[in-house]
JSON list of C-alpha atoms in Angstrom, two decimals:
[
{"chain": "A", "resi": 1, "resn": "GLN", "atom": "CA", "xyz": [4.17, -12.18, 20.11]},
{"chain": "A", "resi": 2, "resn": "VAL", "atom": "CA", "xyz": [5.16, -8.84, 17.75]},
{"chain": "A", "resi": 3, "resn": "GLN", "atom": "CA", "xyz": [3.44, -5.66, 16.64]},
{"chain": "A", "resi": 4, "resn": "LEU", "atom": "CA", "xyz": [3.57, -5.20, 12.99]},
{"chain": "A", "resi": 5, "resn": "VAL", "atom": "CA", "xyz": [2.69, -2.19, 10.59]},
{"chain": "A", "resi": 6, "resn": "GLU", "atom": "CA", "xyz": [2.16, -2.57, 6.77]},
{"chain": "A", "resi": 7, "resn": "SER", "atom": "CA", "xyz": [2.90, 0.37, 4.28]},
{"chain": "A", "resi": 8, "resn": "GLY", "atom": "CA", "xyz": [3.38, 0.89, 0.78]},
{"chain": "A", "resi": 9, "resn": "GLY", "atom": "CA", "xyz": [0.14, 0.10, -0.69]},
{"chain": "A", "resi": 10, "resn": "GLY", "atom": "CA", "xyz": [-1.74, 2.23, -3.18]},
{"chain": "A", "resi": 11, "resn": "LEU", "atom": "CA", "xyz": [-3.12, 2.54, -6.91]},
{"chain": "A", "resi": 12, "resn": "VAL", "atom": "CA", "xyz": [-1.20, 1.34, -9.69]},
{"chain": "A", "resi": 13, "resn": "GLN", "atom": "CA", "xyz": [-1.72, 0.22, -13.22]},
{"chain": "A", "resi": 14, "resn": "PRO", "atom": "CA", "xyz": [-1.81, -3.21, -14.61]},
{"chain": "A", "resi": 15, "resn": "GLY", "atom": "CA", "xyz": [1.96, -4.05, -15.29]},
{"chain": "A", "resi": 16, "resn": "GLY", "atom": "CA", "xyz": [3.31, -1.66, -12.61]},
{"chain": "A", "resi": 17, "resn": "SER", "atom": "CA", "xyz": [5.08, -2.48, -9.64]},
{"chain": "A", "resi": 18, "resn": "LEU", "atom": "CA", "xyz": [4.79, -1.80, -5.67]},
{"chain": "A", "resi": 19, "resn": "ARG", "atom": "CA", "xyz": [6.83, -2.63, -2.72]},
{"chain": "A", "resi": 20, "resn": "LEU", "atom": "CA", "xyz": [5.17, -3.45, 0.43]},
{"chain": "A", "resi": 21, "resn": "SER", "atom": "CA", "xyz": [6.68, -2.99, 3.90]},
{"chain": "A", "resi": 22, "resn": "CYS", "atom": "CA", "xyz": [6.00, -4.65, 7.25]},
{"chain": "A", "resi": 23, "resn": "ALA", "atom": "CA", "xyz": [7.64, -3.02, 10.50]},
{"chain": "A", "resi": 24, "resn": "ALA", "atom": "CA", "xyz": [8.04, -5.06, 13.36]},
{"chain": "A", "resi": 25, "resn": "SER", "atom": "CA", "xyz": [7.84, -3.99, 17.04]},
{"chain": "A", "resi": 26, "resn": "ARG", "atom": "CA", "xyz": [10.89, -6.25, 17.89]},
{"chain": "A", "resi": 27, "resn": "ASN", "atom": "CA", "xyz": [13.57, -8.36, 16.32]},
{"chain": "A", "resi": 28, "resn": "ILE", "atom": "CA", "xyz": [12.60, -10.86, 13.66]},
{"chain": "A", "resi": 29, "resn": "PHE", "atom": "CA", "xyz": [15.32, -13.40, 13.52]},
{"chain": "A", "resi": 30, "resn": "SER", "atom": "CA", "xyz": [13.59, -15.53, 15.99]},
{"chain": "A", "resi": 31, "resn": "ILE", "atom": "CA", "xyz": [10.26, -15.54, 14.39]},
{"chain": "A", "resi": 32, "resn": "LYS", "atom": "CA", "xyz": [9.58, -19.07, 12.59]},
{"chain": "A", "resi": 33, "resn": "THR", "atom": "CA", "xyz": [8.04, -17.47, 9.73]},
{"chain": "A", "resi": 34, "resn": "MET", "atom": "CA", "xyz": [6.57, -14.20, 8.28]},
{"chain": "A", "resi": 35, "resn": "ALA", "atom": "CA", "xyz": [4.17, -13.98, 5.65]},
{"chain": "A", "resi": 36, "resn": "TRP", "atom": "CA", "xyz": [1.94, -11.67, 3.28]},
{"chain": "A", "resi": 37, "resn": "TYR", "atom": "CA", "xyz": [-1.48, -12.40, 2.97]},
{"chain": "A", "resi": 38, "resn": "ARG", "atom": "CA", "xyz": [-4.04, -10.88, 0.92]},
{"chain": "A", "resi": 39, "resn": "GLN", "atom": "CA", "xyz": [-7.90, -10.59, 1.26]},
{"chain": "A", "resi": 40, "resn": "ALA", "atom": "CA", "xyz": [-10.24, -9.33, -2.02]},
{"chain": "A", "resi": 41, "resn": "PRO", "atom": "CA", "xyz": [-13.79, -8.37, -1.54]},
{"chain": "A", "resi": 42, "resn": "GLY", "atom": "CA", "xyz": [-15.86, -11.54, -1.29]},
{"chain": "A", "resi": 43, "resn": "LYS", "atom": "CA", "xyz": [-13.08, -13.90, -0.95]},
{"chain": "A", "resi": 44, "resn": "GLU", "atom": "CA", "xyz": [-11.09, -15.53, 1.75]},
{"chain": "A", "resi": 45, "resn": "ARG", "atom": "CA", "xyz": [-8.16, -14.49, 3.07]},
{"chain": "A", "resi": 46, "resn": "GLU", "atom": "CA", "xyz": [-5.20, -16.53, 1.37]},
{"chain": "A", "resi": 47, "resn": "LEU", "atom": "CA", "xyz": [-1.50, -16.92, 1.87]},
{"chain": "A", "resi": 48, "resn": "VAL", "atom": "CA", "xyz": [0.63, -14.78, -0.80]},
{"chain": "A", "resi": 49, "resn": "ALA", "atom": "CA", "xyz": [4.01, -15.61, 0.38]},
{"chain": "A", "resi": 50, "resn": "LEU", "atom": "CA", "xyz": [6.31, -16.75, 3.47]},
{"chain": "A", "resi": 51, "resn": "ILE", "atom": "CA", "xyz": [9.63, -16.51, 4.57]},
{"chain": "A", "resi": 52, "resn": "THR", "atom": "CA", "xyz": [11.23, -18.66, 7.32]},
{"chain": "A", "resi": 53, "resn": "ASP", "atom": "CA", "xyz": [13.71, -17.81, 9.90]},
{"chain": "A", "resi": 54, "resn": "GLY", "atom": "CA", "xyz": [16.13, -19.98, 7.72]},
{"chain": "A", "resi": 55, "resn": "GLY", "atom": "CA", "xyz": [15.43, -17.53, 4.97]},
{"chain": "A", "resi": 56, "resn": "SER", "atom": "CA", "xyz": [13.77, -20.00, 2.75]},
{"chain": "A", "resi": 57, "resn": "THR", "atom": "CA", "xyz": [10.68, -18.56, 0.54]},
{"chain": "A", "resi": 58, "resn": "ASN", "atom": "CA", "xyz": [7.09, -19.94, -0.66]},
{"chain": "A", "resi": 59, "resn": "TYR", "atom": "CA", "xyz": [4.84, -18.52, -2.88]},
{"chain": "A", "resi": 60, "resn": "VAL", "atom": "CA", "xyz": [1.26, -19.29, -4.25]},
{"chain": "A", "resi": 61, "resn": "ASP", "atom": "CA", "xyz": [1.16, -20.38, -7.48]},
{"chain": "A", "resi": 62, "resn": "SER", "atom": "CA", "xyz": [-0.40, -17.19, -8.91]},
{"chain": "A", "resi": 63, "resn": "VAL", "atom": "CA", "xyz": [2.45, -14.82, -7.74]},
{"chain": "A", "resi": 64, "resn": "LYS", "atom": "CA", "xyz": [5.41, -17.01, -8.54]},
{"chain": "A", "resi": 65, "resn": "GLY", "atom": "CA", "xyz": [7.73, -15.27, -10.60]},
{"chain": "A", "resi": 66, "resn": "ARG", "atom": "CA", "xyz": [6.43, -11.62, -10.06]},
{"chain": "A", "resi": 67, "resn": "PHE", "atom": "CA", "xyz": [6.43, -11.20, -6.37]},
{"chain": "A", "resi": 68, "resn": "THR", "atom": "CA", "xyz": [9.39, -11.54, -4.14]},
{"chain": "A", "resi": 69, "resn": "ILE", "atom": "CA", "xyz": [9.30, -11.73, 0.03]},
{"chain": "A", "resi": 70, "resn": "SER", "atom": "CA", "xyz": [12.41, -10.48, 1.69]},
{"chain": "A", "resi": 71, "resn": "ARG", "atom": "CA", "xyz": [13.54, -9.57, 4.96]},
{"chain": "A", "resi": 72, "resn": "ASP", "atom": "CA", "xyz": [16.36, -6.89, 6.58]},
{"chain": "A", "resi": 73, "resn": "ILE", "atom": "CA", "xyz": [16.87, -8.25, 10.08]},
{"chain": "A", "resi": 74, "resn": "VAL", "atom": "CA", "xyz": [18.60, -4.99, 11.17]},
{"chain": "A", "resi": 75, "resn": "LYS", "atom": "CA", "xyz": [15.91, -2.92, 10.16]},
{"chain": "A", "resi": 76, "resn": "ARG", "atom": "CA", "xyz": [13.02, -5.29, 11.48]},
{"chain": "A", "resi": 77, "resn": "LEU", "atom": "CA", "xyz": [11.36, -5.08, 8.11]},
{"chain": "A", "resi": 78, "resn": "VAL", "atom": "CA", "xyz": [9.82, -7.54, 5.76]},
{"chain": "A", "resi": 79, "resn": "TYR", "atom": "CA", "xyz": [9.10, -6.67, 2.20]},
{"chain": "A", "resi": 80, "resn": "LEU", "atom": "CA", "xyz": [6.89, -7.78, -0.60]},
{"chain": "A", "resi": 81, "resn": "GLN", "atom": "CA", "xyz": [8.28, -6.59, -3.79]},
{"chain": "A", "resi": 82, "resn": "MET", "atom": "CA", "xyz": [5.24, -6.79, -6.44]},
{"chain": "A", "resi": 83, "resn": "ASN", "atom": "CA", "xyz": [5.97, -6.70, -10.26]},
{"chain": "A", "resi": 84, "resn": "SER", "atom": "CA", "xyz": [3.61, -7.22, -13.18]},
{"chain": "A", "resi": 85, "resn": "LEU", "atom": "CA", "xyz": [0.83, -6.49, -11.07]},
{"chain": "A", "resi": 86, "resn": "LYS", "atom": "CA", "xyz": [-2.48, -7.59, -12.41]},
{"chain": "A", "resi": 87, "resn": "PRO", "atom": "CA", "xyz": [-6.09, -6.44, -11.41]},
{"chain": "A", "resi": 88, "resn": "GLU", "atom": "CA", "xyz": [-6.85, -9.88, -9.79]},
{"chain": "A", "resi": 89, "resn": "ASP", "atom": "CA", "xyz": [-4.00, -8.80, -7.33]},
{"chain": "A", "resi": 90, "resn": "THR", "atom": "CA", "xyz": [-6.33, -6.04, -6.14]},
{"chain": "A", "resi": 91, "resn": "ALA", "atom": "CA", "xyz": [-6.78, -6.72, -2.30]},
{"chain": "A", "resi": 92, "resn": "VAL", "atom": "CA", "xyz": [-5.89, -5.63, 1.42]},
{"chain": "A", "resi": 93, "resn": "TYR", "atom": "CA", "xyz": [-2.28, -7.13, 2.16]},
{"chain": "A", "resi": 94, "resn": "PHE", "atom": "CA", "xyz": [-1.80, -8.25, 5.76]},
{"chain": "A", "resi": 95, "resn": "CYS", "atom": "CA", "xyz": [1.65, -8.79, 7.36]},
{"chain": "A", "resi": 96, "resn": "ASN", "atom": "CA", "xyz": [1.87, -12.08, 9.49]},
{"chain": "A", "resi": 97, "resn": "ALA", "atom": "CA", "xyz": [4.32, -13.29, 12.26]},
{"chain": "A", "resi": 98, "resn": "ASN", "atom": "CA", "xyz": [3.86, -17.11, 13.52]},
{"chain": "A", "resi": 99, "resn": "GLY", "atom": "CA", "xyz": [6.21, -18.32, 15.95]},
{"chain": "A", "resi": 100, "resn": "VAL", "atom": "CA", "xyz": [6.66, -19.53, 19.59]},
{"chain": "A", "resi": 101, "resn": "ARG", "atom": "CA", "xyz": [7.88, -17.35, 22.38]},
{"chain": "A", "resi": 102, "resn": "GLY", "atom": "CA", "xyz": [8.26, -18.46, 25.97]},
{"chain": "A", "resi": 103, "resn": "GLY", "atom": "CA", "xyz": [6.72, -22.07, 24.96]},
{"chain": "A", "resi": 104, "resn": "VAL", "atom": "CA", "xyz": [3.62, -20.35, 23.58]},
{"chain": "A", "resi": 105, "resn": "GLY", "atom": "CA", "xyz": [2.74, -20.09, 19.95]},
{"chain": "A", "resi": 106, "resn": "TYR", "atom": "CA", "xyz": [1.58, -16.85, 18.65]},
{"chain": "A", "resi": 107, "resn": "ASN", "atom": "CA", "xyz": [-0.12, -15.56, 15.11]},
{"chain": "A", "resi": 108, "resn": "ASP", "atom": "CA", "xyz": [-0.11, -11.74, 14.93]},
{"chain": "A", "resi": 109, "resn": "TRP", "atom": "CA", "xyz": [-1.33, -9.66, 12.25]},
{"chain": "A", "resi": 110, "resn": "GLY", "atom": "CA", "xyz": [-0.86, -6.00, 11.09]},
{"chain": "A", "resi": 111, "resn": "GLN", "atom": "CA", "xyz": [-3.75, -3.76, 10.06]},
{"chain": "A", "resi": 112, "resn": "GLY", "atom": "CA", "xyz": [-3.42, -4.13, 6.40]},
{"chain": "A", "resi": 113, "resn": "THR", "atom": "CA", "xyz": [-2.59, -1.84, 3.40]},
{"chain": "A", "resi": 114, "resn": "GLN", "atom": "CA", "xyz": [-4.79, -1.59, 0.44]},
{"chain": "A", "resi": 115, "resn": "VAL", "atom": "CA", "xyz": [-3.33, -2.44, -3.22]},
{"chain": "A", "resi": 116, "resn": "THR", "atom": "CA", "xyz": [-5.38, -1.43, -6.13]},
{"chain": "A", "resi": 117, "resn": "VAL", "atom": "CA", "xyz": [-4.31, -2.51, -9.50]},
{"chain": "A", "resi": 118, "resn": "SER", "atom": "CA", "xyz": [-6.83, -0.61, -12.10]},
{"chain": "A", "resi": 119, "resn": "SER", "atom": "CA", "xyz": [-6.59, 1.34, -15.12]}
]
């Protein structure tokens, strides 16, 4: 398991950019997948982007071409670069780590960071 802390959220105008950061309490190279989820008011939490231990990435269709997930193994950070932001991107964004340690699976979450896209 791992402790996660998100940062970088805020208020941005449509078309603007933000970069979210997720700091992990231990090494991240052995974590099977790290991901960003988001939850808007009245909606279910959805997977936005993920990156595997092998470095492959996947995105929900609505953010493809606009968002990029990446990781810095040395700094133990996972980023979500968000460009061309739209009002519908407004949500609380959560960092997630999923993997197996000591033969036991885990699924850990950060506290979330608010992203608001508005004029």
